[in-house]
């Protein structure tokens, strides 16, 4: 969990409790109640009016004008994650009344991990004054006590005693064109929706989809809730430009367990246009529209047959990925032990193993299509975003690894495969080994897979199943071919004691996988940062325990030998170094992905590199450590002023899913370079990176 937000909020809450004017009458006010500006800490405040006179029975706008020092801000009526809006308490002559303080269009003001809603530079808060018809003409003095909280990195409460002199004059008129700070503020007060506009809210599992139909394409939007604890204030608000309006996706607050009946706030289209909006929240999911602000990859460059071919080749390569290879290795050991068995039995086991992979892939595809039909944009590896699935997967692999380590026999022991090939339990083992191969394959995306899967998930169900079936057959092909040609097993080493040792080594690999899944599980509850440093260090300590276990195994395997003792000591020292070694971090800073960040960088003339990643994606971690963190690549990033954005998909994020779809991808890892020119198409890199691939792409995409 990121503790910065609650700590920051607590500190500000303590400030408000002990120092805010509403809570502490002893706070020293600046000013003596006379007219004119008053200087306070980090701002100047003054009471002003649109005109010097007001007619009996008439109205006039007055208000407080704040002029702030650079980087300091005051707050909107809903301050955001922390803060309080300014207040004004009037002391008025008989017959003169004041309406509520009005708030112009606010801005989003990032404050560390928090998001404030407020104003910088200069802002005025209008108040409508009304004079009763019975008030006698002549001069009047209006007195007001104004309170505020002004913040930058720290927050300081303030209070001022202000005043303004007016003249009650039967001939007074209101200016036709209000001027000055107060006149500008009046023009920026959010208005009601114009006739013909339509506003709807759909409440989903993770976000609200706010759709505003104005009759023309809108390219900017922000939402400011009128009340606290309904949205995640600091979360990005991705927009989808529509031909007749705009759709804004606003993440639900973490503590918002049930949907509210209505959602009220300000829908901002620009710095000068915003509307007060209220609408009922309709439960449901809204599928993202294609991204209009980002040109996507041309999906016509790939057709069905090439996609099927790419999927099959990607499935073949998937066998060599660190996720899948241990499972294939186990099946290879089974072939070694059973190469003398009847040809029929070997074929049957190969076919059953393939069936296990096919059925697993079909279930995943069916789930993906069902989720998409319901409006959720799930992609490859979506199940690893579920704590329940991770718990079951990690527990199952841990249990299986205990069996491989020799703690017990669950009927899948390699030493018994030869005698059980013809038995039902043996076939059951082959089927579920295929299931296991599929399950552990989902954290990886092999070369050629990304384009094939991205194409498949944008096609009708029949084509989607065909592409995923080809992927499954590619994954099953190596073992299936060996089982269909038993003579080829002669190339494998003969059975022996080495098999038991390698089985135990494989157990270590699976235990390491469990540690990694534990890290992924923790990341789901910590905002999904990649990597989350707190959980990452816990995983390193668990890795130390695993290495110490290997040291103990060496001592037990070769007892009372000085060579094994030295080896165990060296292994133990290495294990201790895993959590204790803290390399110096010289990497460039990666910002969190948002469409706004992409647009701002390109508008400033900077190319953008987006790393679509997840804590559960092994290929992502390998690419990051071996390529993206390398000195050569980091140097080119810095040299070319590349804006680095990390799109963390550990937890489901519709904005990231939509961005993946815009480049015809449906999973991670995905790497995209957006050249600085807004008209240039994105450059999608391969799933497995090399330094040469990234450097070559940077050279091409950063040319002026």
XYZ file of C-alpha atoms in Angstrom:
704
model
C 0.000 0.000 0.000
C 1.243 3.519 -0.832
C 1.241 5.202 2.570
C 2.070 8.688 1.261
C -1.556 9.596 0.639
C -2.978 8.792 4.097
C 0.027 10.377 5.836
C -0.258 13.572 3.764
C -3.981 13.712 4.377
C -3.446 13.186 8.110
C -0.926 16.021 8.326
C -3.283 18.372 6.537
C -6.165 17.258 8.733
C -4.099 18.117 11.812
C -3.354 21.522 10.280
C -7.053 22.144 9.764
C -7.912 20.904 13.230
C -5.517 23.141 15.085
C -5.146 26.208 12.874
C -8.094 26.737 10.541
C -10.121 29.859 11.407
C -13.296 27.867 11.840
C -11.620 25.758 14.502
C -9.325 28.287 16.156
C -10.693 31.720 16.882
C -7.248 32.820 18.084
C -5.782 32.739 14.565
C -4.476 36.259 13.977
C -6.314 38.060 11.160
C -4.511 40.476 8.877
C -6.214 43.736 7.897
C -8.304 46.235 9.870
C -11.590 45.977 7.985
C -10.856 48.885 5.691
C -10.926 48.847 1.885
C -7.905 47.826 -0.178
C -5.709 44.737 -0.566
C -4.187 42.976 2.403
C -0.913 41.004 2.278
C -0.812 37.607 3.987
C 1.529 34.634 3.777
C 1.994 33.694 0.097
C -1.013 35.679 -1.150
C -2.786 39.013 -1.294
C -6.550 39.232 -0.763
C -8.982 42.084 -1.385
C -12.735 42.766 -1.420
C -13.889 44.251 -4.725
C -17.184 44.974 -6.510
C -18.258 45.318 -10.129
C -19.395 48.924 -9.553
C -19.051 51.542 -6.839
C -22.813 51.980 -6.421
C -25.896 49.855 -5.955
C -29.536 50.815 -6.355
C -32.206 50.242 -3.674
C -34.018 47.017 -4.628
C -31.103 46.091 -6.902
C -28.245 43.591 -6.901
C -24.500 43.857 -7.356
C -21.675 41.349 -7.410
C -18.829 41.751 -4.963
C -16.282 39.202 -3.866
C -12.843 38.257 -2.583
C -9.926 38.332 -5.033
C -6.854 36.209 -4.209
C -3.495 36.900 -5.879
C -1.171 33.993 -5.106
C 2.574 33.520 -5.184
C 3.911 31.125 -7.825
C 3.101 27.427 -7.194
C 0.781 28.207 -4.257
C -2.923 27.476 -4.503
C -6.268 27.807 -2.750
C -9.149 25.351 -3.066
C -12.386 24.743 -4.915
C -15.603 23.954 -3.002
C -14.526 20.264 -2.995
C -10.832 20.526 -2.266
C -9.989 17.040 -3.589
C -7.856 14.666 -1.538
C -7.092 17.244 1.164
C -7.790 20.891 1.932
C -10.696 23.281 2.487
C -12.276 26.004 0.349
C -12.107 29.689 1.285
C -14.889 31.057 3.464
C -16.397 34.499 3.858
C -18.454 35.803 6.771
C -20.155 39.162 6.198
C -21.108 41.919 8.600
C -23.618 44.014 6.641
C -25.840 47.072 7.247
C -29.548 46.485 7.707
C -31.357 45.818 4.445
C -28.325 44.413 2.618
C -27.908 40.636 2.284
C -25.247 38.437 0.688
C -25.728 35.189 -1.232
C -23.414 32.171 -1.124
C -19.836 32.344 -2.357
C -19.592 31.137 -5.977
C -16.651 29.132 -7.352
C -15.279 29.450 -10.903
C -13.992 26.501 -12.966
C -11.249 24.723 -10.970
C -8.095 22.929 -12.126
C -6.536 19.607 -11.160
C -3.423 20.325 -9.086
C -1.173 17.280 -8.449
C 0.304 17.343 -4.956
C 2.620 14.341 -4.581
C 0.401 11.233 -4.602
C -2.665 13.420 -4.006
C -4.822 15.504 -6.307
C -6.108 18.888 -5.204
C -8.897 20.806 -6.909
C -8.300 24.535 -6.850
C -6.705 27.647 -8.262
C -3.268 29.127 -8.823
C -2.080 32.640 -9.790
C -5.294 34.692 -9.361
C -8.884 33.805 -8.569
C -12.005 35.668 -7.473
C -15.024 34.275 -5.637
C -18.162 36.264 -6.522
C -20.982 36.900 -4.070
C -24.270 38.507 -5.073
C -25.350 41.403 -2.832
C -29.019 42.389 -2.636
C -30.271 45.756 -1.328
C -33.804 46.045 -0.008
C -35.986 48.787 -1.593
C -36.299 50.452 1.803
C -32.572 51.146 2.200
C -31.904 54.877 2.183
C -29.462 56.317 -0.336
C -25.998 57.165 0.901
C -22.619 55.580 1.633
C -22.410 52.140 3.284
C -19.517 50.072 4.538
C -19.473 46.278 4.086
C -17.313 44.272 6.441
C -16.154 40.644 5.915
C -13.939 38.075 7.552
C -12.288 35.833 4.910
C -10.578 32.566 5.788
C -8.511 30.207 3.637
C -5.933 27.457 3.417
C -3.046 28.154 1.023
C -0.820 25.238 -0.002
C 2.258 24.338 -1.949
C 4.372 21.619 -0.297
C 3.023 22.772 3.048
C -0.372 24.206 3.952
C -0.815 27.449 5.847
C -4.154 28.726 7.203
C -4.965 32.400 6.939
C -7.609 34.926 7.922
C -8.206 38.533 6.899
C -10.495 41.290 8.116
C -11.560 43.129 4.949
C -13.966 45.873 3.976
C -15.389 47.762 1.011
C -17.197 51.095 0.686
C -20.250 51.354 -1.596
C -22.826 53.997 -2.334
C -26.581 53.280 -2.357
C -27.774 55.309 -5.346
C -31.228 55.079 -7.028
C -29.559 55.759 -10.388
C -26.897 53.031 -10.083
C -26.611 50.487 -12.911
C -24.757 47.219 -13.339
C -21.979 47.194 -15.965
C -23.051 45.464 -19.204
C -19.613 43.901 -19.612
C -18.091 43.022 -16.221
C -14.321 43.518 -16.160
C -11.410 42.743 -13.907
C -10.783 39.613 -11.868
C -14.348 39.566 -10.563
C -15.830 39.928 -14.043
C -13.624 37.107 -15.349
C -14.665 34.890 -12.443
C -18.331 35.473 -13.200
C -17.783 34.336 -16.800
C -16.146 31.133 -15.491
C -18.906 30.019 -13.129
C -20.049 26.567 -14.387
C -23.383 26.798 -16.153
C -26.337 24.486 -16.686
C -26.267 22.187 -19.684
C -27.424 23.907 -22.884
C -30.677 22.819 -24.571
C -30.183 19.659 -26.606
C -27.202 18.416 -24.586
C -27.479 14.973 -23.014
C -25.509 13.678 -20.048
C -25.470 10.073 -18.774
C -23.487 8.097 -16.204
C -22.812 4.356 -16.273
C -21.325 2.874 -13.110
C -19.039 -0.124 -13.634
C -16.986 -2.365 -11.392
C -13.978 -0.030 -11.420
C -15.041 3.246 -12.972
C -17.794 5.628 -13.993
C -18.323 6.265 -17.705
C -19.542 9.870 -18.056
C -20.928 10.599 -21.514
C -21.731 14.145 -22.598
C -23.445 14.658 -25.961
C -23.037 18.246 -27.184
C -23.620 17.812 -30.920
C -19.949 18.204 -31.877
C -16.651 16.403 -31.248
C -15.020 17.316 -27.941
C -11.313 16.682 -27.367
C -10.869 17.611 -23.694
C -12.772 16.822 -20.523
C -12.338 16.631 -16.752
C -14.752 15.818 -13.948
C -14.833 17.398 -10.493
C -17.169 15.686 -7.994
C -19.202 17.910 -5.722
C -18.706 15.566 -2.753
C -15.785 13.579 -1.366
C -15.080 9.848 -1.497
C -16.871 9.033 -4.746
C -13.996 8.987 -7.230
C -10.259 8.332 -7.030
C -9.236 11.967 -7.349
C -5.623 11.339 -8.370
C -6.417 8.667 -10.966
C -6.090 9.598 -14.652
C -9.333 10.496 -16.401
C -8.966 9.081 -19.926
C -11.201 10.622 -22.548
C -12.794 9.185 -25.660
C -13.659 11.767 -28.289
C -16.994 10.990 -29.890
C -18.346 12.382 -33.138
C -21.048 14.242 -31.183
C -19.470 14.687 -27.764
C -17.049 13.039 -25.363
C -16.888 10.180 -22.904
C -14.832 10.464 -19.735
C -13.817 7.501 -17.584
C -13.427 8.284 -13.906
C -12.156 5.656 -11.510
C -14.334 4.807 -8.536
C -12.983 5.531 -5.070
C -11.468 2.440 -3.473
C -13.824 2.670 -0.497
C -16.935 3.113 -2.643
C -18.463 -0.354 -2.218
C -21.877 0.407 -3.726
C -22.832 2.704 -6.567
C -24.406 6.044 -5.540
C -27.875 6.847 -6.818
C -26.613 10.015 -8.516
C -23.311 11.714 -9.204
C -23.128 15.497 -9.059
C -20.247 17.726 -10.026
C -18.672 19.921 -12.687
C -17.925 18.597 -16.180
C -15.110 20.719 -17.602
C -14.542 20.901 -21.368
C -11.916 23.653 -21.324
C -10.537 26.397 -19.115
C -13.524 28.556 -20.075
C -16.368 26.050 -20.571
C -17.805 23.845 -17.818
C -21.235 22.631 -16.765
C -22.916 21.754 -13.495
C -24.102 18.197 -14.069
C -26.194 15.714 -12.135
C -27.449 12.364 -13.417
C -28.540 9.006 -12.047
C -25.866 6.299 -12.033
C -26.954 3.357 -14.189
C -25.117 0.095 -13.346
C -23.283 -1.468 -16.267
C -20.114 -1.468 -18.334
C -19.409 0.650 -21.406
C -16.940 -0.731 -23.935
C -14.221 1.797 -24.827
C -14.537 3.459 -28.196
C -11.566 3.382 -30.580
C -9.015 6.022 -29.651
C -9.442 8.999 -31.922
C -6.514 11.000 -30.545
C -3.989 8.242 -31.185
C -3.572 6.713 -34.625
C -3.535 2.967 -34.221
C -1.829 0.213 -36.112
C -3.545 -0.583 -39.366
C -5.373 -3.821 -38.691
C -5.678 -4.497 -42.396
C -1.976 -5.388 -42.508
C -2.768 -8.803 -41.013
C -5.429 -11.255 -42.155
C -6.826 -14.507 -40.791
C -4.411 -17.046 -42.288
C -1.236 -15.080 -41.427
C -2.622 -14.528 -37.922
C -3.155 -18.288 -37.500
C 0.389 -18.925 -38.725
C 1.846 -16.312 -36.373
C -0.121 -17.787 -33.483
C 1.213 -21.300 -34.174
C 4.821 -20.053 -34.372
C 4.286 -17.975 -31.226
C 3.003 -21.094 -29.430
C 6.118 -23.023 -30.493
C 8.396 -20.271 -29.168
C 6.335 -20.119 -25.970
C 7.802 -23.504 -25.011
C 11.188 -21.827 -24.569
C 9.875 -19.088 -22.293
C 10.796 -19.323 -18.598
C 7.131 -19.803 -17.688
C 6.593 -22.926 -19.792
C 9.971 -24.617 -20.146
C 9.910 -26.364 -16.728
C 6.618 -28.075 -17.646
C 7.961 -29.171 -21.038
C 11.100 -30.408 -19.280
C 8.976 -32.591 -17.005
C 7.223 -34.118 -20.005
C 10.615 -34.716 -21.620
C 11.764 -36.642 -18.550
C 8.589 -38.716 -18.778
C 9.473 -39.607 -22.372
C 12.985 -40.584 -21.347
C 11.623 -43.007 -18.787
C 8.946 -44.423 -21.050
C 10.653 -44.553 -24.435
C 10.499 -48.339 -24.462
C 6.725 -48.424 -24.002
C 4.287 -49.276 -26.728
C 3.870 -46.720 -29.503
C 0.103 -46.577 -28.910
C 0.460 -45.498 -25.292
C 2.953 -42.748 -26.125
C 0.625 -41.395 -28.808
C -2.317 -41.441 -26.427
C -0.422 -39.467 -23.802
C 0.678 -36.926 -26.386
C -2.886 -36.509 -27.595
C -4.275 -36.207 -24.040
C -1.598 -33.612 -23.168
C -2.575 -31.666 -26.301
C -6.251 -31.956 -25.384
C -5.507 -30.473 -21.961
C -3.867 -27.459 -23.629
C -6.675 -27.061 -26.176
C -9.466 -27.238 -23.591
C -7.652 -24.726 -21.374
C -7.196 -22.286 -24.240
C -10.823 -22.659 -25.285
C -11.968 -21.887 -21.736
C -9.759 -18.768 -21.657
C -11.084 -17.623 -25.049
C -14.688 -18.212 -23.976
C -14.101 -16.178 -20.806
C -12.449 -13.368 -22.794
C -15.322 -13.200 -25.259
C -17.908 -13.302 -22.463
C -16.176 -10.454 -20.627
C -15.949 -8.396 -23.790
C -19.588 -9.031 -24.584
C -20.373 -7.609 -21.125
C -18.374 -4.455 -21.871
C -15.096 -5.372 -20.122
C -11.979 -5.069 -22.256
C -10.015 -8.025 -20.868
C -6.864 -9.212 -22.624
C -4.238 -11.953 -22.592
C -3.287 -12.759 -18.997
C -6.455 -11.190 -17.570
C -6.873 -13.997 -15.020
C -3.610 -12.977 -13.318
C -5.344 -9.740 -12.321
C -7.556 -11.825 -9.997
C -6.421 -12.458 -6.392
C -8.570 -15.618 -6.281
C -6.926 -17.074 -9.374
C -3.443 -16.199 -8.108
C -4.172 -17.851 -4.775
C -5.321 -21.056 -6.435
C -2.462 -21.041 -8.954
C 0.277 -20.389 -6.406
C -1.140 -22.989 -4.024
C -1.418 -25.600 -6.780
C 2.142 -25.040 -8.017
C 3.445 -25.079 -4.442
C 1.694 -28.396 -3.800
C 3.061 -29.803 -7.062
C 6.583 -28.598 -6.214
C 6.416 -30.356 -2.838
C 5.728 -33.593 -4.715
C 8.640 -33.001 -7.085
C 10.895 -32.324 -4.104
C 10.076 -35.820 -2.808
C 7.870 -34.913 0.135
C 5.055 -37.167 -1.137
C 3.733 -38.773 -4.320
C 0.529 -37.428 -5.891
C 0.482 -40.013 -8.652
C 2.336 -37.863 -11.146
C 5.806 -38.874 -10.022
C 8.183 -39.369 -12.907
C 9.418 -42.646 -11.440
C 5.950 -44.159 -11.862
C 5.064 -42.785 -15.272
C 6.392 -45.839 -17.145
C 4.235 -48.280 -15.197
C 1.119 -46.153 -15.355
C 1.040 -45.059 -18.978
C -1.845 -47.352 -19.756
C -3.776 -46.450 -16.635
C -6.418 -43.773 -16.306
C -4.404 -41.904 -13.667
C -1.543 -41.541 -16.148
C -3.840 -40.014 -18.751
C -5.300 -37.714 -16.110
C -1.762 -36.607 -15.300
C -1.019 -35.848 -18.960
C -4.252 -33.868 -19.331
C -3.625 -31.714 -16.281
C 0.008 -31.218 -17.230
C -1.371 -29.652 -20.408
C -3.633 -27.493 -18.266
C -0.635 -26.496 -16.130
C 1.393 -25.633 -19.249
C -1.398 -23.295 -20.374
C -1.822 -21.683 -16.971
C 1.872 -20.942 -16.498
C 2.110 -19.700 -20.100
C -0.299 -16.803 -19.528
C 2.279 -14.525 -17.822
C 4.413 -14.717 -20.983
C 3.957 -13.339 -24.455
C 6.269 -14.922 -27.005
C 7.424 -13.202 -30.208
C 4.711 -13.081 -32.904
C 1.964 -13.693 -30.317
C 1.054 -10.050 -29.692
C -0.045 -9.229 -33.235
C -1.926 -12.535 -33.574
C -3.825 -12.146 -30.281
C -4.556 -8.472 -30.935
C -6.016 -9.401 -34.323
C -7.958 -12.372 -32.933
C -9.730 -10.401 -30.225
C -10.980 -7.853 -32.743
C -12.559 -10.526 -34.959
C -15.754 -12.618 -34.831
C -15.797 -15.480 -32.324
C -15.066 -18.184 -34.913
C -11.846 -16.503 -36.062
C -10.868 -15.785 -32.462
C -11.182 -19.480 -31.591
C -9.223 -20.457 -34.724
C -6.278 -18.207 -33.849
C -6.161 -19.328 -30.217
C -6.448 -22.970 -31.288
C -3.387 -22.471 -33.500
C -1.580 -20.934 -30.520
C -2.519 -23.947 -28.368
C -1.343 -26.410 -31.021
C 1.967 -24.570 -31.274
C 2.418 -24.876 -27.513
C 1.597 -28.610 -27.601
C 3.563 -29.435 -30.773
C 7.037 -30.363 -29.384
C 5.794 -33.008 -26.947
C 3.086 -34.188 -29.347
C 5.627 -34.780 -32.137
C 7.918 -36.720 -29.819
C 5.014 -38.892 -28.669
C 3.987 -39.574 -32.279
C 7.569 -40.515 -33.208
C 8.930 -42.571 -30.290
C 12.096 -43.321 -32.270
C 13.139 -39.712 -31.798
C 13.362 -40.311 -28.040
C 16.576 -42.236 -28.680
C 18.269 -38.849 -28.951
C 17.365 -38.205 -25.303
C 19.665 -39.365 -22.477
C 19.061 -42.730 -20.884
C 17.101 -43.036 -17.598
C 19.104 -42.956 -14.403
C 19.635 -41.400 -10.996
C 20.149 -38.035 -12.683
C 16.399 -37.891 -13.307
C 15.601 -37.642 -9.595
C 18.149 -34.848 -9.168
C 16.729 -32.928 -12.111
C 13.240 -33.473 -10.765
C 14.323 -31.785 -7.540
C 15.963 -28.978 -9.504
C 12.665 -28.510 -11.322
C 10.984 -28.307 -7.915
C 13.268 -25.369 -7.092
C 12.137 -23.629 -10.285
C 8.503 -24.097 -9.290
C 9.174 -22.855 -5.750
C 10.761 -19.745 -7.307
C 7.604 -19.385 -9.396
C 5.526 -19.473 -6.204
C 7.653 -16.655 -4.738
C 7.078 -14.604 -7.861
C 3.317 -15.277 -7.732
C 3.369 -14.154 -4.093
C 4.956 -10.884 -5.228
C 2.282 -10.503 -7.914
C -0.468 -11.241 -5.376
C 0.839 -8.523 -3.077
C 1.077 -6.059 -5.976
C -2.661 -6.399 -6.592
C -3.287 -4.878 -3.164
C -0.698 -2.113 -3.406
C -1.893 -0.199 -6.444
C -0.114 -2.574 -8.818
C 3.113 -0.554 -9.000
C 5.807 -2.228 -11.099
C 7.840 -3.020 -9.152
C 6.334 -2.286 -5.774
C 9.443 -1.840 -3.652
C 8.008 -3.014 -0.320
C 6.657 -6.278 -1.737
C 9.686 -6.637 -4.012
C 12.030 -6.719 -1.008
C 9.819 -9.278 0.749
C 10.077 -11.438 -2.386
C 13.873 -11.074 -2.300
C 13.905 -12.331 1.289
C 11.776 -15.331 0.283
C 14.275 -15.933 -2.520
C 17.014 -15.961 0.106
C 15.133 -18.662 2.023
C 14.849 -20.748 -1.157
C 18.582 -20.502 -1.850
C 19.330 -21.474 1.765
C 17.092 -24.511 1.211
C 19.321 -25.465 -1.749
C 22.358 -25.123 0.519
C 20.723 -27.490 3.002
C 19.933 -29.929 0.170
C 23.633 -29.969 -0.821
C 24.639 -30.800 2.753
C 22.068 -33.591 2.900
C 22.942 -35.011 -0.530
C 26.661 -35.258 0.153
C 27.021 -35.386 3.965
C 30.312 -35.148 5.845
C 32.264 -33.858 2.842
C 34.323 -30.726 2.989
C 33.479 -29.954 -0.650
C 29.751 -30.005 0.023
C 30.254 -27.881 3.149
C 32.159 -25.229 1.173
C 29.567 -25.338 -1.600
C 26.746 -24.952 0.930
C 28.502 -21.969 2.534
C 29.017 -20.268 -0.830
C 25.397 -20.904 -1.804
C 24.244 -19.552 1.578
C 26.341 -16.392 1.151
C 24.787 -15.887 -2.273
C 21.333 -16.356 -0.763
C 21.996 -13.738 1.916
C 23.270 -11.329 -0.724
C 19.941 -11.441 -2.579
C 17.996 -9.275 -0.073
C 21.029 -7.434 1.340
C 22.587 -6.160 -1.888
C 21.180 -2.752 -2.809
C 22.447 -1.617 -6.225
C 22.623 2.087 -6.906
C 19.626 3.160 -8.953
C 20.814 5.182 -11.945
C 17.722 4.681 -14.050
C 15.685 7.463 -15.573
C 12.339 8.279 -14.020
C 9.240 6.692 -15.560
C 5.971 8.560 -15.163
C 2.587 6.861 -14.962
C 0.781 6.538 -18.278
C -2.109 8.795 -19.155
C -3.393 10.034 -22.481
C -2.898 13.570 -21.223
C 0.797 12.870 -20.569
C 1.204 11.515 -24.109
C -0.515 14.522 -25.648
C 1.438 17.028 -23.553
C 4.792 15.433 -24.395
C 4.101 15.362 -28.129
C 2.774 18.917 -28.039
C 6.091 19.939 -26.442
C 8.009 18.170 -29.233
C 9.124 15.136 -27.228
C 8.873 11.546 -28.463
C 7.163 9.149 -26.057
C 8.150 5.594 -25.098
C 5.378 3.616 -23.373
C 6.199 0.415 -21.495
C 2.996 -1.626 -21.150
C 3.882 -3.976 -18.322
C 2.575 -5.874 -15.294
C 4.054 -7.393 -12.158
C 2.841 -10.830 -13.318
C 4.499 -10.583 -16.751
C 7.836 -12.426 -16.688
C 8.761 -11.337 -20.195
C 8.244 -7.735 -19.078
C 10.661 -8.108 -16.167
C 13.331 -9.709 -18.376
C 13.045 -6.961 -21.002
C 13.196 -4.254 -18.366
C 16.264 -5.573 -16.585
C 18.299 -6.655 -19.605
C 17.358 -3.968 -22.115
C 15.433 -0.939 -20.837
C 17.726 -0.471 -17.822
C 20.911 -0.881 -19.873
C 23.285 2.084 -19.988
C 23.133 2.328 -23.789
C 19.351 2.499 -23.953
C 19.115 4.856 -20.983
C 21.634 7.169 -22.651
C 19.596 7.331 -25.866
C 16.408 7.989 -23.901
C 18.082 10.947 -22.213
C 19.889 12.193 -25.319
C 16.689 12.337 -27.369
C 14.536 13.833 -24.566
C 12.194 10.856 -24.694
C 9.254 11.015 -22.290
C 9.108 7.644 -20.524
C 5.682 6.393 -19.476
C 4.909 3.120 -17.716
C 1.427 1.677 -18.278
C 1.056 -0.718 -15.343
C -1.561 -3.369 -16.147
C -1.047 -5.445 -12.972
C -4.575 -4.498 -12.037
C -7.262 -4.066 -14.667
C -7.154 -0.550 -16.063
C -9.616 0.332 -18.851
C -7.489 3.252 -20.045
C -4.482 0.975 -20.546
C -6.646 -1.704 -22.163
C -8.019 0.878 -24.558
C -4.538 2.137 -25.408
C -3.373 -1.427 -26.109
C -6.335 -1.915 -28.415
C -5.468 1.306 -30.253
C -2.164 -0.292 -31.343
C -3.821 -3.651 -32.099
C -2.501 -5.422 -29.007
C -4.306 -7.204 -26.198
C -1.610 -8.098 -23.671
C 1.778 -7.313 -22.201
C 4.624 -6.835 -22.836
C 3.941 -4.191 -25.446
C 6.338 -1.372 -26.253
C 5.272 1.651 -28.288
C 7.220 4.690 -29.452
C 5.170 7.753 -30.372
C 7.258 10.156 -32.488
C 7.033 13.793 -31.471
C 4.941 14.749 -34.494
C 1.263 14.256 -33.671
C 0.587 13.079 -37.227
C 3.159 10.247 -37.056
C 1.887 6.723 -36.442
C 3.077 4.827 -33.360
C 5.915 2.334 -33.720
C 5.106 -0.987 -32.003
C 8.199 -2.961 -30.989
C 8.489 -6.766 -30.695
C 7.465 -8.533 -27.482
C 11.046 -9.656 -26.731
C 13.503 -6.779 -26.856
C 17.186 -6.498 -27.552
C 19.299 -3.395 -27.152
C 19.736 -3.252 -30.920
C 15.965 -3.317 -31.522
C 15.309 -0.432 -29.122
C 18.292 1.663 -30.248
C 17.387 1.232 -33.911
C 13.759 2.198 -33.252
C 14.814 5.252 -31.244
C 17.121 6.390 -34.039
C 14.303 6.066 -36.579
C 11.514 7.597 -34.468
C 13.427 10.540 -32.994
C 14.696 12.011 -36.242
C 13.684 15.638 -36.624
